[in-house]
CSV table of C-alpha atoms and ligand atoms in Angstrom, one decimal:
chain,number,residue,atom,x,y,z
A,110,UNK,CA,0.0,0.0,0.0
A,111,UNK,CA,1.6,3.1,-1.0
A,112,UNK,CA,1.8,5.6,1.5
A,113,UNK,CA,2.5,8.9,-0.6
A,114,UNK,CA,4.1,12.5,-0.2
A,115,UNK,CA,5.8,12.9,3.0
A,116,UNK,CA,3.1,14.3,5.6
A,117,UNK,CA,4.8,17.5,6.2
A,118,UNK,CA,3.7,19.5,3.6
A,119,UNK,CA,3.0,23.4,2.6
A,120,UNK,CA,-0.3,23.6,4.2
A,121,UNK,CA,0.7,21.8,7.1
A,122,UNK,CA,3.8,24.0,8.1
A,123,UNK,CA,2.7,25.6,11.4
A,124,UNK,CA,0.4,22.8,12.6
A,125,UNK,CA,1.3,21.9,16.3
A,126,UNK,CA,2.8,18.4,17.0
A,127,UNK,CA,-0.6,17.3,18.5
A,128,UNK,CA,-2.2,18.0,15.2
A,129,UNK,CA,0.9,16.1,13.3
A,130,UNK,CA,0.2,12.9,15.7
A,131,UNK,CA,-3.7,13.0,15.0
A,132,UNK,CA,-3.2,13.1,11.3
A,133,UNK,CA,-0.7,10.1,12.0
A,134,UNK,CA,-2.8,8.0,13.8
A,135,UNK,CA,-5.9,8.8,12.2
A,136,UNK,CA,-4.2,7.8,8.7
A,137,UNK,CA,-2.5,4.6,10.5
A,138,UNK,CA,-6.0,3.6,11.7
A,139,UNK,CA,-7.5,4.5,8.5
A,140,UNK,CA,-5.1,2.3,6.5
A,141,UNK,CA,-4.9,-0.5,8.9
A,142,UNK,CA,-8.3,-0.9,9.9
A,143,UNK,CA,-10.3,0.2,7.2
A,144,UNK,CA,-9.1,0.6,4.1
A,145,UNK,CA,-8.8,-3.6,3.4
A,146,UNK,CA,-12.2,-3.7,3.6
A,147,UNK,CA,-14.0,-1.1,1.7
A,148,UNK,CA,-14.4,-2.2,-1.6
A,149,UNK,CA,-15.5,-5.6,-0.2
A,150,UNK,CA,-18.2,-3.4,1.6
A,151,UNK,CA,-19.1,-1.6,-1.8
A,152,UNK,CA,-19.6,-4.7,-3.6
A,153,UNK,CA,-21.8,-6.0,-1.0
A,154,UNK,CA,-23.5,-3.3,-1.1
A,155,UNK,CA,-23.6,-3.3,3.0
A,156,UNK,CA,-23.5,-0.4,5.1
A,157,UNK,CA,-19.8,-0.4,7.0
A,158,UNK,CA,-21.4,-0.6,10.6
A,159,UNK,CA,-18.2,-2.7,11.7
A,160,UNK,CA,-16.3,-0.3,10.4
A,161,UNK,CA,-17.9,2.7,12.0
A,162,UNK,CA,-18.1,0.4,15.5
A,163,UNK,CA,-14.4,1.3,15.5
A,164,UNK,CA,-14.5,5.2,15.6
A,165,UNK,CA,-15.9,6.1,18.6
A,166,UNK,CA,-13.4,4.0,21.0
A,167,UNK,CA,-10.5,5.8,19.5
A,168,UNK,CA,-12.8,9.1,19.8
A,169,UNK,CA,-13.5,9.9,16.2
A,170,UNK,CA,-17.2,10.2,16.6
A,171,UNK,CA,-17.5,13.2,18.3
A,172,UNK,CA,-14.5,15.3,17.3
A,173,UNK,CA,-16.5,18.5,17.6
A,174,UNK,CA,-18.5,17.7,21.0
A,175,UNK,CA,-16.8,18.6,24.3
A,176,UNK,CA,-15.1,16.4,26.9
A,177,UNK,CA,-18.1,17.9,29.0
A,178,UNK,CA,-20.3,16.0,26.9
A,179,UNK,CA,-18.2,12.7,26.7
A,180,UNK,CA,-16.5,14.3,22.8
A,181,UNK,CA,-12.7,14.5,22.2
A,182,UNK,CA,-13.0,18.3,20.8
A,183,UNK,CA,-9.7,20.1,20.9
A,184,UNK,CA,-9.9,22.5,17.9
A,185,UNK,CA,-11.7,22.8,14.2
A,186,UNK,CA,-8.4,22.4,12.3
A,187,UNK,CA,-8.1,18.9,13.8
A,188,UNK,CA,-11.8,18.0,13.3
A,189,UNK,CA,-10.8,18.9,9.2
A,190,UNK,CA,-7.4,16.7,9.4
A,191,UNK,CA,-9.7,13.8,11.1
A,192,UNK,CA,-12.0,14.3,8.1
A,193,UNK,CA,-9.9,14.4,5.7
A,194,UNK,CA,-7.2,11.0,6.9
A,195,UNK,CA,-10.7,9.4,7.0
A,196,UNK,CA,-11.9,10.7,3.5
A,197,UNK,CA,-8.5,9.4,2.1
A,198,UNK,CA,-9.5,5.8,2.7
A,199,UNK,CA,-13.4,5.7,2.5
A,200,UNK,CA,-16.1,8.1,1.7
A,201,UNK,CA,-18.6,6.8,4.3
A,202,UNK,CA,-16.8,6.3,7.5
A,203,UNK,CA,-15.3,10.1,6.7
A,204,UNK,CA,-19.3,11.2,5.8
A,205,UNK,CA,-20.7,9.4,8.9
A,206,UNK,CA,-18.6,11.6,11.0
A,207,UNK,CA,-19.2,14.8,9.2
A,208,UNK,CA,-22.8,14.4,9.2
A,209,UNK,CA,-22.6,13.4,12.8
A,210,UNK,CA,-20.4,16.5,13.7
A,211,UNK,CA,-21.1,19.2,11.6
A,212,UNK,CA,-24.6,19.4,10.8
A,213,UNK,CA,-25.8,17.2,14.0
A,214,UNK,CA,-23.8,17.8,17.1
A,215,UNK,CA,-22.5,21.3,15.8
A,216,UNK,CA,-26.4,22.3,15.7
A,217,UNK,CA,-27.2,20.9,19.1
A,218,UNK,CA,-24.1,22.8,20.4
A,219,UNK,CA,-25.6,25.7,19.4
A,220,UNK,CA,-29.1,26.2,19.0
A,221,UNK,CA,-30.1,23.0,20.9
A,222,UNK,CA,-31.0,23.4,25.1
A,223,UNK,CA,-28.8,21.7,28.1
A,224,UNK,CA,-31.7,18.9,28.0
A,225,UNK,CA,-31.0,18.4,24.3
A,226,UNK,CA,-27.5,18.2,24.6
A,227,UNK,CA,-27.7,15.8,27.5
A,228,UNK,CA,-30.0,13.6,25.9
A,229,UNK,CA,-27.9,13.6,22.6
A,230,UNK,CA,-24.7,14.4,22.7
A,231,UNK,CA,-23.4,11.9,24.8
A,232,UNK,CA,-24.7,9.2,22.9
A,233,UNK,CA,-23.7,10.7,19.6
A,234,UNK,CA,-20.0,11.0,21.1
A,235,UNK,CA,-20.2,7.3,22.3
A,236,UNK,CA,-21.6,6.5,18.5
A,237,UNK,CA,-24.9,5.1,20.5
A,238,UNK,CA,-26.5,7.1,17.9
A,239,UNK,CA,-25.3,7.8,14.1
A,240,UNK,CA,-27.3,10.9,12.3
A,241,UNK,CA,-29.0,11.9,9.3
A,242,UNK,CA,-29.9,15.8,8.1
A,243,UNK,CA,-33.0,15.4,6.3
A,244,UNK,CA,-32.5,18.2,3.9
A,245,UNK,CA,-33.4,17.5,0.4
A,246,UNK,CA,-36.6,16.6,-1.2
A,247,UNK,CA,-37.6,15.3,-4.7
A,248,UNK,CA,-38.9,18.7,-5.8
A,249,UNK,CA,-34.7,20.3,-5.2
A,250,UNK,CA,-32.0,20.1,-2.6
A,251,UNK,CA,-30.6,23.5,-3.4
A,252,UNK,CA,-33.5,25.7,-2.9
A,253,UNK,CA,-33.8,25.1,0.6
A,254,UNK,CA,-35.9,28.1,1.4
A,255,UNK,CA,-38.9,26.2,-0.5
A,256,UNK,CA,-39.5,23.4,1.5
A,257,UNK,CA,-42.4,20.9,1.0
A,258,UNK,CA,-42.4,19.2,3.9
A,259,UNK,CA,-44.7,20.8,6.7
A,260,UNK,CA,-45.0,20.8,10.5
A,261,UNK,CA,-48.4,21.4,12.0
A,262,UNK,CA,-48.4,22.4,15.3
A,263,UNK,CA,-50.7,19.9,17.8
A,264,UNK,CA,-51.4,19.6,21.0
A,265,UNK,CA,-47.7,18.7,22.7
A,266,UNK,CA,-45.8,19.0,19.6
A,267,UNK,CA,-46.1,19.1,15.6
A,268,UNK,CA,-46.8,16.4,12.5
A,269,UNK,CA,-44.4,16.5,9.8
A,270,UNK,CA,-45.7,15.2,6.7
A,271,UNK,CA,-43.6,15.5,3.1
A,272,UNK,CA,-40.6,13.6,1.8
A,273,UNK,CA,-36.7,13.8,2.1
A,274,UNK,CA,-34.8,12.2,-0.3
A,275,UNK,CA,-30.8,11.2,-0.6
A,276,UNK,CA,-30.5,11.0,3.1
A,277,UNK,CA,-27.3,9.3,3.9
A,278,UNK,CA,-26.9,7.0,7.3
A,279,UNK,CA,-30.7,6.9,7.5
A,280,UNK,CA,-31.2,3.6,7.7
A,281,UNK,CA,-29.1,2.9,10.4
A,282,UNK,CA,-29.6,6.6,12.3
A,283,UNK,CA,-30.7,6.9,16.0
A,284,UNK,CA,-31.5,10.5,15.2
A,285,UNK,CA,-32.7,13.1,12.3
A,286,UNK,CA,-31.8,16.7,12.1
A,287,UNK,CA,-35.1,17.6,9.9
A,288,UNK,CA,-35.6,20.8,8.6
A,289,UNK,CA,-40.1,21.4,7.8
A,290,UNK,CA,-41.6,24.9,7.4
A,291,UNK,CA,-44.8,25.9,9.2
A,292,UNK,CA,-45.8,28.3,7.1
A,293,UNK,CA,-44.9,27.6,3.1
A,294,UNK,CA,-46.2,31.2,2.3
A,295,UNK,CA,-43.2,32.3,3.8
A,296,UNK,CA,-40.2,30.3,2.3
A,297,UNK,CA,-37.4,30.5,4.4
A,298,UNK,CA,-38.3,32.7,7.1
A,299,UNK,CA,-41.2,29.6,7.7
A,300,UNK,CA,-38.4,26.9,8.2
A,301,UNK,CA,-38.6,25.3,12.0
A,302,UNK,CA,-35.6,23.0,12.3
A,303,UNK,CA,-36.2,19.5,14.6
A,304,UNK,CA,-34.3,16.7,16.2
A,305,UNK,CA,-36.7,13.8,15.3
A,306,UNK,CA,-36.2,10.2,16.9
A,307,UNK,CA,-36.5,8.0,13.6
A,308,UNK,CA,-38.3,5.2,15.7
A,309,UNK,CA,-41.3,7.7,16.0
A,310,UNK,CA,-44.8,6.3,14.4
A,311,UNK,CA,-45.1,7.9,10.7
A,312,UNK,CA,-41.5,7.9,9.4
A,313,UNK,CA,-41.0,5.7,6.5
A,314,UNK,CA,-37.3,4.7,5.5
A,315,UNK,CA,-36.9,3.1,1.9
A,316,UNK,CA,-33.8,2.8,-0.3
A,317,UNK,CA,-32.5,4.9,-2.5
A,318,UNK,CA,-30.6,3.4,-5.1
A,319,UNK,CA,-27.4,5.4,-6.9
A,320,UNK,CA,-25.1,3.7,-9.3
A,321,UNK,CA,-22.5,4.7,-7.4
A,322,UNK,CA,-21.6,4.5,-3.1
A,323,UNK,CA,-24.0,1.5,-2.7
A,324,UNK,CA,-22.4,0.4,0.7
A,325,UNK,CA,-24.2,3.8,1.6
A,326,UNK,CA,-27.9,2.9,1.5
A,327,UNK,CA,-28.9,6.4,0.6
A,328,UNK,CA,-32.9,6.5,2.0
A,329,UNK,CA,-35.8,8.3,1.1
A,330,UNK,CA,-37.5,9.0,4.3
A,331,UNK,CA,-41.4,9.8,4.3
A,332,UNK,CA,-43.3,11.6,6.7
A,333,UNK,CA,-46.7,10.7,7.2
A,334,UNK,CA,-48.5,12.3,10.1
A,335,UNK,CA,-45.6,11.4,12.4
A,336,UNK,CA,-46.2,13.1,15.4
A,337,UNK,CA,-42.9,15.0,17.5
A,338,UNK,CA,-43.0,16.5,20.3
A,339,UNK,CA,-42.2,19.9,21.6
A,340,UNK,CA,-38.8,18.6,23.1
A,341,UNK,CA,-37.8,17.7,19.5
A,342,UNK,CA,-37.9,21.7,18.2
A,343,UNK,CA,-34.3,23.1,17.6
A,344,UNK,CA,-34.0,26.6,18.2
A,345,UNK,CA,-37.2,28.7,17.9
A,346,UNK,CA,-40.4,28.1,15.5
A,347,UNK,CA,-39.4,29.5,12.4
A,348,UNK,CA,-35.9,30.5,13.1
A,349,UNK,CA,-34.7,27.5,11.1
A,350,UNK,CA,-33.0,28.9,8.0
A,351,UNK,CA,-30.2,29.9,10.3
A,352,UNK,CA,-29.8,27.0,12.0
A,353,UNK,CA,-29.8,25.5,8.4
A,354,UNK,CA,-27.1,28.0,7.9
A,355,UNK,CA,-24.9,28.0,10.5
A,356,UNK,CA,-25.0,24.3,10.2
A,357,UNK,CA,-24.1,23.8,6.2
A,358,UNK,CA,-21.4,26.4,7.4
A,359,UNK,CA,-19.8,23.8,9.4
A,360,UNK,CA,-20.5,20.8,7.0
A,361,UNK,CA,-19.1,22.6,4.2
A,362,UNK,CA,-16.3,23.1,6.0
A,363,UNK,CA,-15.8,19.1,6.9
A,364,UNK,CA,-16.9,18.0,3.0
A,365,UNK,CA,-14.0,20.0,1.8
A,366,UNK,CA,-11.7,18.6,3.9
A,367,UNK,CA,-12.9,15.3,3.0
A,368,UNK,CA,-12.5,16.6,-0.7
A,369,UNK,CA,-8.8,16.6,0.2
A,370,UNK,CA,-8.5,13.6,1.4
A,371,UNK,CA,-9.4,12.2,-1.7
A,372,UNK,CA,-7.7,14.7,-4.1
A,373,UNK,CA,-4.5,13.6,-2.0
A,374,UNK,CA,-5.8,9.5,-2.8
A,375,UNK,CA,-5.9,10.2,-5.8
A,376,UNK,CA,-2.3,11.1,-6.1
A,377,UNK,CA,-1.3,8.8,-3.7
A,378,UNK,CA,-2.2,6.0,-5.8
A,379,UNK,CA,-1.3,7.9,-9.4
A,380,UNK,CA,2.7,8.6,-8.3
A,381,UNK,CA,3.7,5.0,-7.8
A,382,UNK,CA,1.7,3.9,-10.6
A,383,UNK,CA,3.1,6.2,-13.0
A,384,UNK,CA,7.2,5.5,-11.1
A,385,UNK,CA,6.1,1.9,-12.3
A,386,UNK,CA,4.3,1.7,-15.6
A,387,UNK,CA,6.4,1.2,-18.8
A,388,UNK,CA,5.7,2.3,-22.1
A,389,UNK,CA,8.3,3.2,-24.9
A,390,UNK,CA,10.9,1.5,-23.2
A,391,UNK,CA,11.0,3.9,-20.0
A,392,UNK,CA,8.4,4.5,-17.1
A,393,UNK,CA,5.3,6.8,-17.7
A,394,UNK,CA,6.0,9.3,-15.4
A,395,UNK,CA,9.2,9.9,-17.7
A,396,UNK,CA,6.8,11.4,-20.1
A,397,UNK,CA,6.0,15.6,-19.5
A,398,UNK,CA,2.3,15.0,-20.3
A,399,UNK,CA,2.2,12.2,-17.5
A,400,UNK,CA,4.2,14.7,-15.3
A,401,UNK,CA,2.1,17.5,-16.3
A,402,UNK,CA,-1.5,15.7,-14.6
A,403,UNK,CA,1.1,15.0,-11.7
A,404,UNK,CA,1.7,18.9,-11.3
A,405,UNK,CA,-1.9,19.7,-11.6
A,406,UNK,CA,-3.1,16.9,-9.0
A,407,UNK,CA,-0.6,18.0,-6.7
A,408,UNK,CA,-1.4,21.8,-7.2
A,409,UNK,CA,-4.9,21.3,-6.6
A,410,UNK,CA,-4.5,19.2,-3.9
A,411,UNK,CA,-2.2,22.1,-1.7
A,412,UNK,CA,-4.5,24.9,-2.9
A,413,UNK,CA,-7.6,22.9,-1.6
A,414,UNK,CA,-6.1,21.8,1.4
A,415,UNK,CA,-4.6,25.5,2.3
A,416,UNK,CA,-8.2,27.0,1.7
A,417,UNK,CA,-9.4,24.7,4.2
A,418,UNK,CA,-6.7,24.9,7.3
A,419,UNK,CA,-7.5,28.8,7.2
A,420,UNK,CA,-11.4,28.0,7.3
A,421,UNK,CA,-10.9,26.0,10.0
A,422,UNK,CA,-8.0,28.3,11.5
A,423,UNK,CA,-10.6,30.8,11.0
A,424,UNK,CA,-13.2,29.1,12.8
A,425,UNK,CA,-10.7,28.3,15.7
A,426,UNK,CA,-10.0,31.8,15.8
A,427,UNK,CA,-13.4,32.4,16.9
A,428,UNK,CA,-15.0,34.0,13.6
A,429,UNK,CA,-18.1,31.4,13.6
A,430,UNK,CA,-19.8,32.7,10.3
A,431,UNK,CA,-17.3,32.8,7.3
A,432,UNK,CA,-19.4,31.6,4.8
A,433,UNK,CA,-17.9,33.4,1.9
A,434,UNK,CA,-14.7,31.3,2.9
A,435,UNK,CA,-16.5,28.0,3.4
A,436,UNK,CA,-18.2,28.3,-0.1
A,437,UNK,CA,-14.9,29.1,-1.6
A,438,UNK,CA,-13.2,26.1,0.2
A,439,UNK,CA,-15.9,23.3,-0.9
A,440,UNK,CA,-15.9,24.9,-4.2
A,441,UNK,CA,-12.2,24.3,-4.9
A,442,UNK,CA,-11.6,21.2,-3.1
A,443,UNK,CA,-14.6,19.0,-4.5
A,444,UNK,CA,-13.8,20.1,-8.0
A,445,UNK,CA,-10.1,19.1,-7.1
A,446,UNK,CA,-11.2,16.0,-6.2
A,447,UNK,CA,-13.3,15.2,-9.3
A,448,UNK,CA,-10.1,16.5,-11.4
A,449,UNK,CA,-8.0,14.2,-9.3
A,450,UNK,CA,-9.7,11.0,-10.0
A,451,UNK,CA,-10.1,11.8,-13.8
A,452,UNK,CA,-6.7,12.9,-13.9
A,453,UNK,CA,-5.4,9.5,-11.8
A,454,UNK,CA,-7.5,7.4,-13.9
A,455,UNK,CA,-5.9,8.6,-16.9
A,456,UNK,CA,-2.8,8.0,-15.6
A,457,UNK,CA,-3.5,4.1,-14.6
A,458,UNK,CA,-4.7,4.1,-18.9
A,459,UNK,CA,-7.6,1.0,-18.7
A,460,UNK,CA,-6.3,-0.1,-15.5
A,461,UNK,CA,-8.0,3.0,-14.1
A,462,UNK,CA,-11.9,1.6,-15.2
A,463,UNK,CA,-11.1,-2.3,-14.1
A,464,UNK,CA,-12.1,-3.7,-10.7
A,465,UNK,CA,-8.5,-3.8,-9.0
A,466,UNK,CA,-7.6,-0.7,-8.8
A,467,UNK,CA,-9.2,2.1,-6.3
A,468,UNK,CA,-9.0,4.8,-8.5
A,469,UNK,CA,-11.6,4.5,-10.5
A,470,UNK,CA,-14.5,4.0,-7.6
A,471,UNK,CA,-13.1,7.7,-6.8
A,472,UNK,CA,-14.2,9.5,-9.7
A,473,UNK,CA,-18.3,9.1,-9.1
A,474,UNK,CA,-17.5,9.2,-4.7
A,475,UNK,CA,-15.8,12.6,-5.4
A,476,UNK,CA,-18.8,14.0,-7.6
A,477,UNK,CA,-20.8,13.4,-5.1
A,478,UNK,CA,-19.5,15.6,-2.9
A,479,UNK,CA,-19.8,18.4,-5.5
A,480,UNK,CA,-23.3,18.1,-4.7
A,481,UNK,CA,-23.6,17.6,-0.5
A,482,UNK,CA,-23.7,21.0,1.2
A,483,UNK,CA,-24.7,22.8,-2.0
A,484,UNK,CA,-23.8,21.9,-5.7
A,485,UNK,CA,-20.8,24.1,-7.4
A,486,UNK,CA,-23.0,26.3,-9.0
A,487,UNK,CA,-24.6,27.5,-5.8
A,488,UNK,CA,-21.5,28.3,-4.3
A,489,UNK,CA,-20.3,30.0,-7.3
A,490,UNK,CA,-23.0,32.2,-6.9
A,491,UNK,CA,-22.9,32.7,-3.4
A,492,UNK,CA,-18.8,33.3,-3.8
A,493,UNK,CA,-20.0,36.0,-6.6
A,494,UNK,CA,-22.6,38.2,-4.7
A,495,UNK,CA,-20.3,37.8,-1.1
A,496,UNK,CA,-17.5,39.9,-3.6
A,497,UNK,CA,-20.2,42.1,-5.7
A,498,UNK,CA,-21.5,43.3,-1.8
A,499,UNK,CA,-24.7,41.7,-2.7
A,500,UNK,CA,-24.8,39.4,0.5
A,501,UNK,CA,-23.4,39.6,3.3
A,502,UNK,CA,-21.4,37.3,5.7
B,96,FAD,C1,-24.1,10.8,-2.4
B,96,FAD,C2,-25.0,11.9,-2.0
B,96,FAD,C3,-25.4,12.0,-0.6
B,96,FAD,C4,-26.3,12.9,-0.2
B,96,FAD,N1,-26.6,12.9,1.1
B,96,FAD,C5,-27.6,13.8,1.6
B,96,FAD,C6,-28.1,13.8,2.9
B,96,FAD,O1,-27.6,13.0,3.7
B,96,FAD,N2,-29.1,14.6,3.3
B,96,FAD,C7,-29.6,15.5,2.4
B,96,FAD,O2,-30.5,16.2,2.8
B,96,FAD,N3,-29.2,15.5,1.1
B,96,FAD,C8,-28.2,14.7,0.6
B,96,FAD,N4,-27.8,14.7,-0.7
B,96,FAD,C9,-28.5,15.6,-1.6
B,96,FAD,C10,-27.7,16.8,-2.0
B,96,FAD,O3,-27.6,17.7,-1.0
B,96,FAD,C11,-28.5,17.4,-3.2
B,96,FAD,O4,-28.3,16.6,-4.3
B,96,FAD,C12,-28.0,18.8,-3.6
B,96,FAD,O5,-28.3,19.7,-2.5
B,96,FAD,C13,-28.6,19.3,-4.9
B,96,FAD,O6,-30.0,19.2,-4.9
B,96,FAD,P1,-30.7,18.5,-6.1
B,96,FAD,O7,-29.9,17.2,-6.4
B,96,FAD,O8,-32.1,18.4,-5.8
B,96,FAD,O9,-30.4,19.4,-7.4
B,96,FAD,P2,-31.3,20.7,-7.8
B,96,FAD,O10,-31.4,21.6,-6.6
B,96,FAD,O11,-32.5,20.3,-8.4
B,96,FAD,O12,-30.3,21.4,-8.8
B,96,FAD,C14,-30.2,20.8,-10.1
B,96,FAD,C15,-29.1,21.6,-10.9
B,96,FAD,O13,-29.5,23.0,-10.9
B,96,FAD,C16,-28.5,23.8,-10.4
B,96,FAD,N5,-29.0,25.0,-9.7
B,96,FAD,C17,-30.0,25.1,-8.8
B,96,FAD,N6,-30.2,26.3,-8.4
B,96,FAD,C18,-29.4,27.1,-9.1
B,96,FAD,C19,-29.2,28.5,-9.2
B,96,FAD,N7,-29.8,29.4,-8.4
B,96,FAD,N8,-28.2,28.9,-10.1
B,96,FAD,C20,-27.5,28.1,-10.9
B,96,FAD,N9,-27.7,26.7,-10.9
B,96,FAD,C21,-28.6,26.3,-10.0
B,96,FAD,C22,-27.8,22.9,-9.4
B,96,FAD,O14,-26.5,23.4,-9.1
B,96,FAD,C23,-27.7,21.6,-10.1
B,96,FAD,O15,-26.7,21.6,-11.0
B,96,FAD,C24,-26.9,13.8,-1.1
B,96,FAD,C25,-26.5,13.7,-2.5
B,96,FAD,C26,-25.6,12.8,-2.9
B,96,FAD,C27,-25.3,12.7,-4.4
């Protein structure tokens, strides 16, 4: 198994030495412990539970949840290097603690009350419970303002009726972060966000099925009449959008790290391939246009992974909104991704399409995440109108 570039890179010059021994271990554990066993997973089509059993003993489930709440927190840098060793090795491990992290327990941590915190978090930290964000629905994902699924308010608590659909983890999730709006006339300024139990009556979970990522079991998840109660609101009726916000802030944050991860896969496992091919008489990576994709992988790869330490850095320095930054971030580092793997599997000629070798699973796992936490075109825009002064942070 190659192990690639030395770890001490450009991006990486001022992080501390307990930063250095995370990414260490975390990419050890990743290699060792995971890595042999993910495309038997995929072709299974079975969700890694074994795999993700492992995390929370070595405290990689709750990464962004305080010690006070049984988490292994230090800072947001090392939550990205955690997503990132994981997202080297395999997509769904890294997305389970994303999900669980940025859009679950980062929400909780901030909008949620001390009983919602001690009911969850904990339990989230001690991977008792894996979560879902119930975002999309059939009718869009990136128009979030115009939700279709509703929540009525009852006596002791609301009914959600409507239908997500691409919702990662769900079959397997102890807990949903749902966004429903209570009042469709208003778009977003209607949207209630809720921490919904999935064993609750009315909630349907089905499968999904994607050509690509099968030991995912993306869900569609249907809400019919199911009943919540008031515990379950997060935040304040109709003060969801900025929940919403603040928490595809965060998750934008840990998808681009994850984008790194697998830019820097993809390079991993291009450079010894092309130090080993022969064509011509002399190895492939001998040739300028071979060395020319190696120059571009590596260049995305660095600029990626340097607009994501100073997101993070950012967020460590206490700025909690930069979503100009965050948009920028996923932006470049998904597309980096999605280059990487075309350019690797160019690289490893017909090698790259056949069934032994990794690189070509990348290519569809890394488009995907130029869709999770909004698609590049909405972060184009977003990027555009933060530098025109036509939003604001
Ligand atoms: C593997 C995978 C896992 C996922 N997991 C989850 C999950 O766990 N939970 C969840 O809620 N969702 C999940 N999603 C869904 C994902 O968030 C959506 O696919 C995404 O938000 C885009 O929504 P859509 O697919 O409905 O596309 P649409 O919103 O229908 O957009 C279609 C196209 O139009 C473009 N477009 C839309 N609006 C504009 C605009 N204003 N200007 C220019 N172009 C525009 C989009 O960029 C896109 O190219 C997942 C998706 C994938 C592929």
């Amino acid at each position: 198994m190659p192990t690639g570039p030395p770890l001490e890179r450009g991006a990486d010059f001022d992080l501390s030495e307990e930063q250095r021994q995370v990414r260490r271990s975390v990419r050890e554990f990743a290699e060792k412990e995971i890595a042999p066993h993910v495309e038997r997973y995929e072709q299974e089509e079975r969700y890694p539970l074994e795999l993700i059993a492992k995390l929370a003993p070595l405290g990689l489930m709750g990464p962004m949840i305080p010690e006070r709440y049984g988490g292994s927190f230090s800072d947001v840098l090392t939550y990205g290097i955690i997503c990132e060793e994981l997202a080297r090795i395999d997509w769904v491990v890294a997305s389970v603690v994303s999900v669980q992290n940025s859009l679950a327990a980062s929400s909780i941590l901030r909008f949620g009350s001390e009983a919602q915190k001690d009911h969850w978090l904990p339990r989230m930290a001690r991977g008792e419970v894996l979560s879902s964000a119930c975002l999309t629905e059939p009718d869009g994902g990136t128009d979030l303002g115009n939700l279709r699924t509703t929540a009525a308010r009852v006596a002791g608590g609301y009914r959600l009726n409507g239908t997500k659909v691409f919702i990662s983890h769900a079959a397997h999730a102890g807990l949903f972060v749902v966004v429903a709006t209570l009042d469709r006339a208003k778009k977003h300024k209607g949207v209630t966000a809720f921490l919904v139990d999935p064993d609750n009556p009315g909630i349907e979970i089905s499968n999904f099925p994607m050509r690509t990522l099968k030991r995912d079991n993306l869900a569609e998840v249907r809400f019919i009449d199911a009943f919540v109660p008031d515990e379950s609101l997060l935040g304040e009726e109709q003060k969801g959008f900025p929940v919403l916000g603040s928490a595809l802030d965060m998750g934008r944050y840990s998808v681009a790290a994850r984008c790194v991860g697998q830019s820097q896969r993809s390079l991993d496992l291009s450079i010894p391939y092309a130090l080993d091919r022969e064509a011509f008489g002399q190895k492939i990576g001998e040739f300028q246009m071979i060395q020319q994709k190696i120059a571009d992988m590596v260049c995305r790869t660095e600029s990626a992974r340097a607009l994501v330490y100073r997101l993070g850095r950012m967020k460590d320095a206490g700025i909690e909104r930069a979503s100009m930054e965050a948009s920028m971030a996923k932006l470049m580092a998904s597309e980096a991704a999605t280059k990487n793997a075309l350019d690797g599997i160019q690289i490893h000629g017909g090698y790259g399409l056949s069934a032994e070798y990794e690189v070509g699973r990348l290519l569809l796992e890394a488009k995907a995440l130029e869709f999770g936490e909004g698609t590049s075109e909405l972060h184009r825009k977003l990027i555009a109108e933060y530098a025109l002064g036509l939003r604001k942070q």
